[in-house]
PDB file of C-alpha atoms in Angstrom:
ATOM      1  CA  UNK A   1      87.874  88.624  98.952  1.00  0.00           C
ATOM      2  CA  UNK A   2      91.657  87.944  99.735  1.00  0.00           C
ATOM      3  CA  UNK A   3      92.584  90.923  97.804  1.00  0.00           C
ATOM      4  CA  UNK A   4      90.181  92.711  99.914  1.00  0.00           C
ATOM      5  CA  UNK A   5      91.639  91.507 103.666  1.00  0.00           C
ATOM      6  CA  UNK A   6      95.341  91.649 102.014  1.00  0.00           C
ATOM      7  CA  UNK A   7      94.695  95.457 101.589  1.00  0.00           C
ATOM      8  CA  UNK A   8      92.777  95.836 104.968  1.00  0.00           C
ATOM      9  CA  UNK A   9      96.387  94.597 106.851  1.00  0.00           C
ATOM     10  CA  UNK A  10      98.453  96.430 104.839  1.00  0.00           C
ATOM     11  CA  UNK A  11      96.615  99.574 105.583  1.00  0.00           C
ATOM     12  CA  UNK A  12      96.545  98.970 108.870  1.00  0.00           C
ATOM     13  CA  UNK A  13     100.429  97.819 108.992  1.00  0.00           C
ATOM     14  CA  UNK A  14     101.141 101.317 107.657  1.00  0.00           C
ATOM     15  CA  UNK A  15      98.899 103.050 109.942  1.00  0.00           C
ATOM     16  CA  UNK A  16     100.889 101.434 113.167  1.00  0.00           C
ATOM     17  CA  UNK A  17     104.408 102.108 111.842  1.00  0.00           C
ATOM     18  CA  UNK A  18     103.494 105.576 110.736  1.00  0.00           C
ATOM     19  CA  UNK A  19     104.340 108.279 113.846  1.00  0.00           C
ATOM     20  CA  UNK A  20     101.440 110.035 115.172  1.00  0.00           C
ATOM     21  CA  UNK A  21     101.392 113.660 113.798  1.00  0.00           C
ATOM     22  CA  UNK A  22      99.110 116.477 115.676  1.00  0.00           C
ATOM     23  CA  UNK A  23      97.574 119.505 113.970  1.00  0.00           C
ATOM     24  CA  UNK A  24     100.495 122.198 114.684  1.00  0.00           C
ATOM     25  CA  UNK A  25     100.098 124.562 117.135  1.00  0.00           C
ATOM     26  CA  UNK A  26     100.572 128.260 115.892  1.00  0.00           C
ATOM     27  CA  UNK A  27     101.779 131.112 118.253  1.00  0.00           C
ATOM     28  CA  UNK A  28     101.719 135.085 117.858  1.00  0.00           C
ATOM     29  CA  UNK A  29     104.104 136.657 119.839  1.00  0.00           C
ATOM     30  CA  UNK A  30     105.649 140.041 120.326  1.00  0.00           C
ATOM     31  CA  UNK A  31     109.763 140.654 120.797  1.00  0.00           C
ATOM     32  CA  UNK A  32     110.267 139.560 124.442  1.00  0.00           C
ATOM     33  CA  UNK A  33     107.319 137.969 125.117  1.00  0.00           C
ATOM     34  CA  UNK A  34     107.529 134.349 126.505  1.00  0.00           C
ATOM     35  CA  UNK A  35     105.193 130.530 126.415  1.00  0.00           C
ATOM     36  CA  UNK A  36     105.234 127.874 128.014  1.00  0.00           C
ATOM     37  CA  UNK A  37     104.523 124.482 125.765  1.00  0.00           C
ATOM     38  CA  UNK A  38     103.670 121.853 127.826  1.00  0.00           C
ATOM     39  CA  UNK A  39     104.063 117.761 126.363  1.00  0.00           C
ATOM     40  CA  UNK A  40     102.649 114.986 128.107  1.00  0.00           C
ATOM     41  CA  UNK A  41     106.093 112.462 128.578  1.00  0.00           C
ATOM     42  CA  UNK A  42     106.988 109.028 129.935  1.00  0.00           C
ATOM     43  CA  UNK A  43     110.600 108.995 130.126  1.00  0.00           C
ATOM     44  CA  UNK A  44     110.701 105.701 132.242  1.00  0.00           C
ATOM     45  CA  UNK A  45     109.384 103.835 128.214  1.00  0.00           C
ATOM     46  CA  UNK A  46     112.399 105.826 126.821  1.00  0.00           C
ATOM     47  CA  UNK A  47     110.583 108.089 125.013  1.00  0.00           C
ATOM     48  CA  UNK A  48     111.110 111.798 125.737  1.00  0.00           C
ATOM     49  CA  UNK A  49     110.862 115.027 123.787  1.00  0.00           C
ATOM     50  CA  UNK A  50     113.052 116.921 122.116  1.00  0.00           C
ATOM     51  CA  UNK A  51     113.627 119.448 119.213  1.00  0.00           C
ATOM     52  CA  UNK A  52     114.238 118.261 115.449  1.00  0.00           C
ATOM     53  CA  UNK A  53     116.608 120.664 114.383  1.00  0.00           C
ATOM     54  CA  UNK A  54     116.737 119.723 110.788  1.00  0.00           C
ATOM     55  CA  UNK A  55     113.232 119.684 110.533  1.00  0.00           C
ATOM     56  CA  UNK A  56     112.517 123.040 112.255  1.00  0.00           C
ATOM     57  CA  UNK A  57     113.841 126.640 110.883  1.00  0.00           C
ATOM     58  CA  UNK A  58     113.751 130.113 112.082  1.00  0.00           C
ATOM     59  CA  UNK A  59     115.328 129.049 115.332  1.00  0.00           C
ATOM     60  CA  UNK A  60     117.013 132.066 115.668  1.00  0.00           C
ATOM     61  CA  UNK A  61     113.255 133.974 115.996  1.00  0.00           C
ATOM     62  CA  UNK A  62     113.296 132.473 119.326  1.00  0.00           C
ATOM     63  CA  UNK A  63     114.993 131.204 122.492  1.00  0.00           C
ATOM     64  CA  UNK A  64     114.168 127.719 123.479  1.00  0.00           C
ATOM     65  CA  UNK A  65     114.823 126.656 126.857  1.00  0.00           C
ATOM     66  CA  UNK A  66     113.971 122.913 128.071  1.00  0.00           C
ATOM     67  CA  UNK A  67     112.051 123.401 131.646  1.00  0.00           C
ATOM     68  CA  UNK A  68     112.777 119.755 132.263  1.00  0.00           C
ATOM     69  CA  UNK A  69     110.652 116.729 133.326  1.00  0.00           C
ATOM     70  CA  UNK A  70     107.652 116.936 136.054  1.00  0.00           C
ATOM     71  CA  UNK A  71     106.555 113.361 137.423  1.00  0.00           C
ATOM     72  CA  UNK A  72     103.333 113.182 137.303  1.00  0.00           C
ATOM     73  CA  UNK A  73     101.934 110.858 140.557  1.00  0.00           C
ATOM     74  CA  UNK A  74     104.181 109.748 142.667  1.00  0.00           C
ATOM     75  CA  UNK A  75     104.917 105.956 141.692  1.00  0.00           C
ATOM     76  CA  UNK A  76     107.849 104.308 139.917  1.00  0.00           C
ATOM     77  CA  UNK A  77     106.986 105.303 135.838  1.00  0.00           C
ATOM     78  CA  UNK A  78     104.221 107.019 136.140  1.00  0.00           C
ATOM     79  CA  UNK A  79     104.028 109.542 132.996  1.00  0.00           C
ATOM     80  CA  UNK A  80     104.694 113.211 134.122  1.00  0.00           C
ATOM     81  CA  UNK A  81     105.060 116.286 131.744  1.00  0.00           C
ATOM     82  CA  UNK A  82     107.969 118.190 130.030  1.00  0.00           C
ATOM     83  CA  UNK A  83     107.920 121.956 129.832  1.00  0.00           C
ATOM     84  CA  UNK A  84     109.622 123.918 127.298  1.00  0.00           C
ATOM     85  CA  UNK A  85     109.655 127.791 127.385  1.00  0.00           C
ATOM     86  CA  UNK A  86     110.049 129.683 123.723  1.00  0.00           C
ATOM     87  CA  UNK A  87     111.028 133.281 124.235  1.00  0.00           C
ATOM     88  CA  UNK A  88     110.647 135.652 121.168  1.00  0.00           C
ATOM     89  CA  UNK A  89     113.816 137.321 120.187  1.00  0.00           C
ATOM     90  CA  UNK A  90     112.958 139.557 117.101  1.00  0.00           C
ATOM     91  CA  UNK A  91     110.132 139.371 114.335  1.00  0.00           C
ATOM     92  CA  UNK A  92     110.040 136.677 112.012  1.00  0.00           C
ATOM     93  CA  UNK A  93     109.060 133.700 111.320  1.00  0.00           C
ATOM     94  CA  UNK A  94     109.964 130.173 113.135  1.00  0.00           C
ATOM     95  CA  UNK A  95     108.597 126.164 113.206  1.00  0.00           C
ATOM     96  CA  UNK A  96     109.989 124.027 115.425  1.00  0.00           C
ATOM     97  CA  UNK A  97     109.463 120.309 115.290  1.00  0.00           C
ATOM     98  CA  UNK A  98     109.162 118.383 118.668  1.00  0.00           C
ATOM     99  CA  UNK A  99     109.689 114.645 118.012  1.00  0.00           C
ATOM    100  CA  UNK A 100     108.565 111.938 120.962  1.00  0.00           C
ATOM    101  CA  UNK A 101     110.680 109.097 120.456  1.00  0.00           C
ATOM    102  CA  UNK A 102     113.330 106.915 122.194  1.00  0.00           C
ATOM    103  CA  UNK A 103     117.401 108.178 121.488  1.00  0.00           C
ATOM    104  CA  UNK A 104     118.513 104.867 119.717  1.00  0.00           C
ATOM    105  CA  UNK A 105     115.350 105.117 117.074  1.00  0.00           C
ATOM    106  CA  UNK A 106     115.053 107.232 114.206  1.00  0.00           C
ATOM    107  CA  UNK A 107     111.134 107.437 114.249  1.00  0.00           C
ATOM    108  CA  UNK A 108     109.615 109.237 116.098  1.00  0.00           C
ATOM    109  CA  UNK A 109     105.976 107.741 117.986  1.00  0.00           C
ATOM    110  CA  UNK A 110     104.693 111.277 117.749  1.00  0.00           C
ATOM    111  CA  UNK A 111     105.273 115.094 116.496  1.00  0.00           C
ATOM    112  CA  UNK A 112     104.191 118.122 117.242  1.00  0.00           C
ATOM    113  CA  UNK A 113     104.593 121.396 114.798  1.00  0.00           C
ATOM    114  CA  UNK A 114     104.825 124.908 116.172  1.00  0.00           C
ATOM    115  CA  UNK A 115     104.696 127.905 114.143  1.00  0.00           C
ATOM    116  CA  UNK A 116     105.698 131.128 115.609  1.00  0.00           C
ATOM    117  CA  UNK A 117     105.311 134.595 114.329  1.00  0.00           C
ATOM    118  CA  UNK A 118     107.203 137.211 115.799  1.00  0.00           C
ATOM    119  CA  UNK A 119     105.687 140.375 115.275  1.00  0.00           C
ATOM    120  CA  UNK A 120     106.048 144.291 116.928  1.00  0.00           C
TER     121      UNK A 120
END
């Protein structure tokens, strides 16, 4: 029975420290053609978003530009939004990873995957 609730907290330790990953997002876009991603954000906790460049490739399929935060009501740390705007610059392939987390930690709390294919 010890065994048992041992393994029960373990599992569970793992599932906290573990960074919440979403099902990726996929995108089909033509040359020129522009989205808008939009991440739910809380900068006043620390954590904001921003791009993994080691973990993404094919950044040079598109043009990323950071819209910047939105507040959301209007109260000292209330969560807001942050926009970023992907512009296709010639077929291909790209995924870019989008990491949540604080600057002065390496883990990220959550990620979010999106594949692009640039087509004609």
């Amino acid at each position: 029975m010890q065994k048992i609730a041992l393994f029960i907290i373990c599992a569970m330790a793992l599932a906290l420290a573990a960074p919440v990953a979403r099902a990726q997002q996929a995108m089909r876009l033509a040359p020129g053609e522009s989205r808008v991603l939009t991440f739910a954000e809380n900068p006043s906790t620390g954590y904001t978003w921003a791009i993994d460049k080691a973990a993404s490739q094919g950044l040079d399929i598109v043009a990323i530009e950071d819209l910047g935060h939105s507040r959301g009501a209007d109260m000292p740390g209330a969560p807001g939004t942050r926009r970023w705007s992907l512009r296709a610059l010639k077929p291909g392939h790209a995924e870019i990873l989008f990491a949540n987390r604080r600057p002065w930690e390496r883990t990220p709390i959550e990620t979010r995957r999106v594949v692009v294919d640039v087509a004609q």
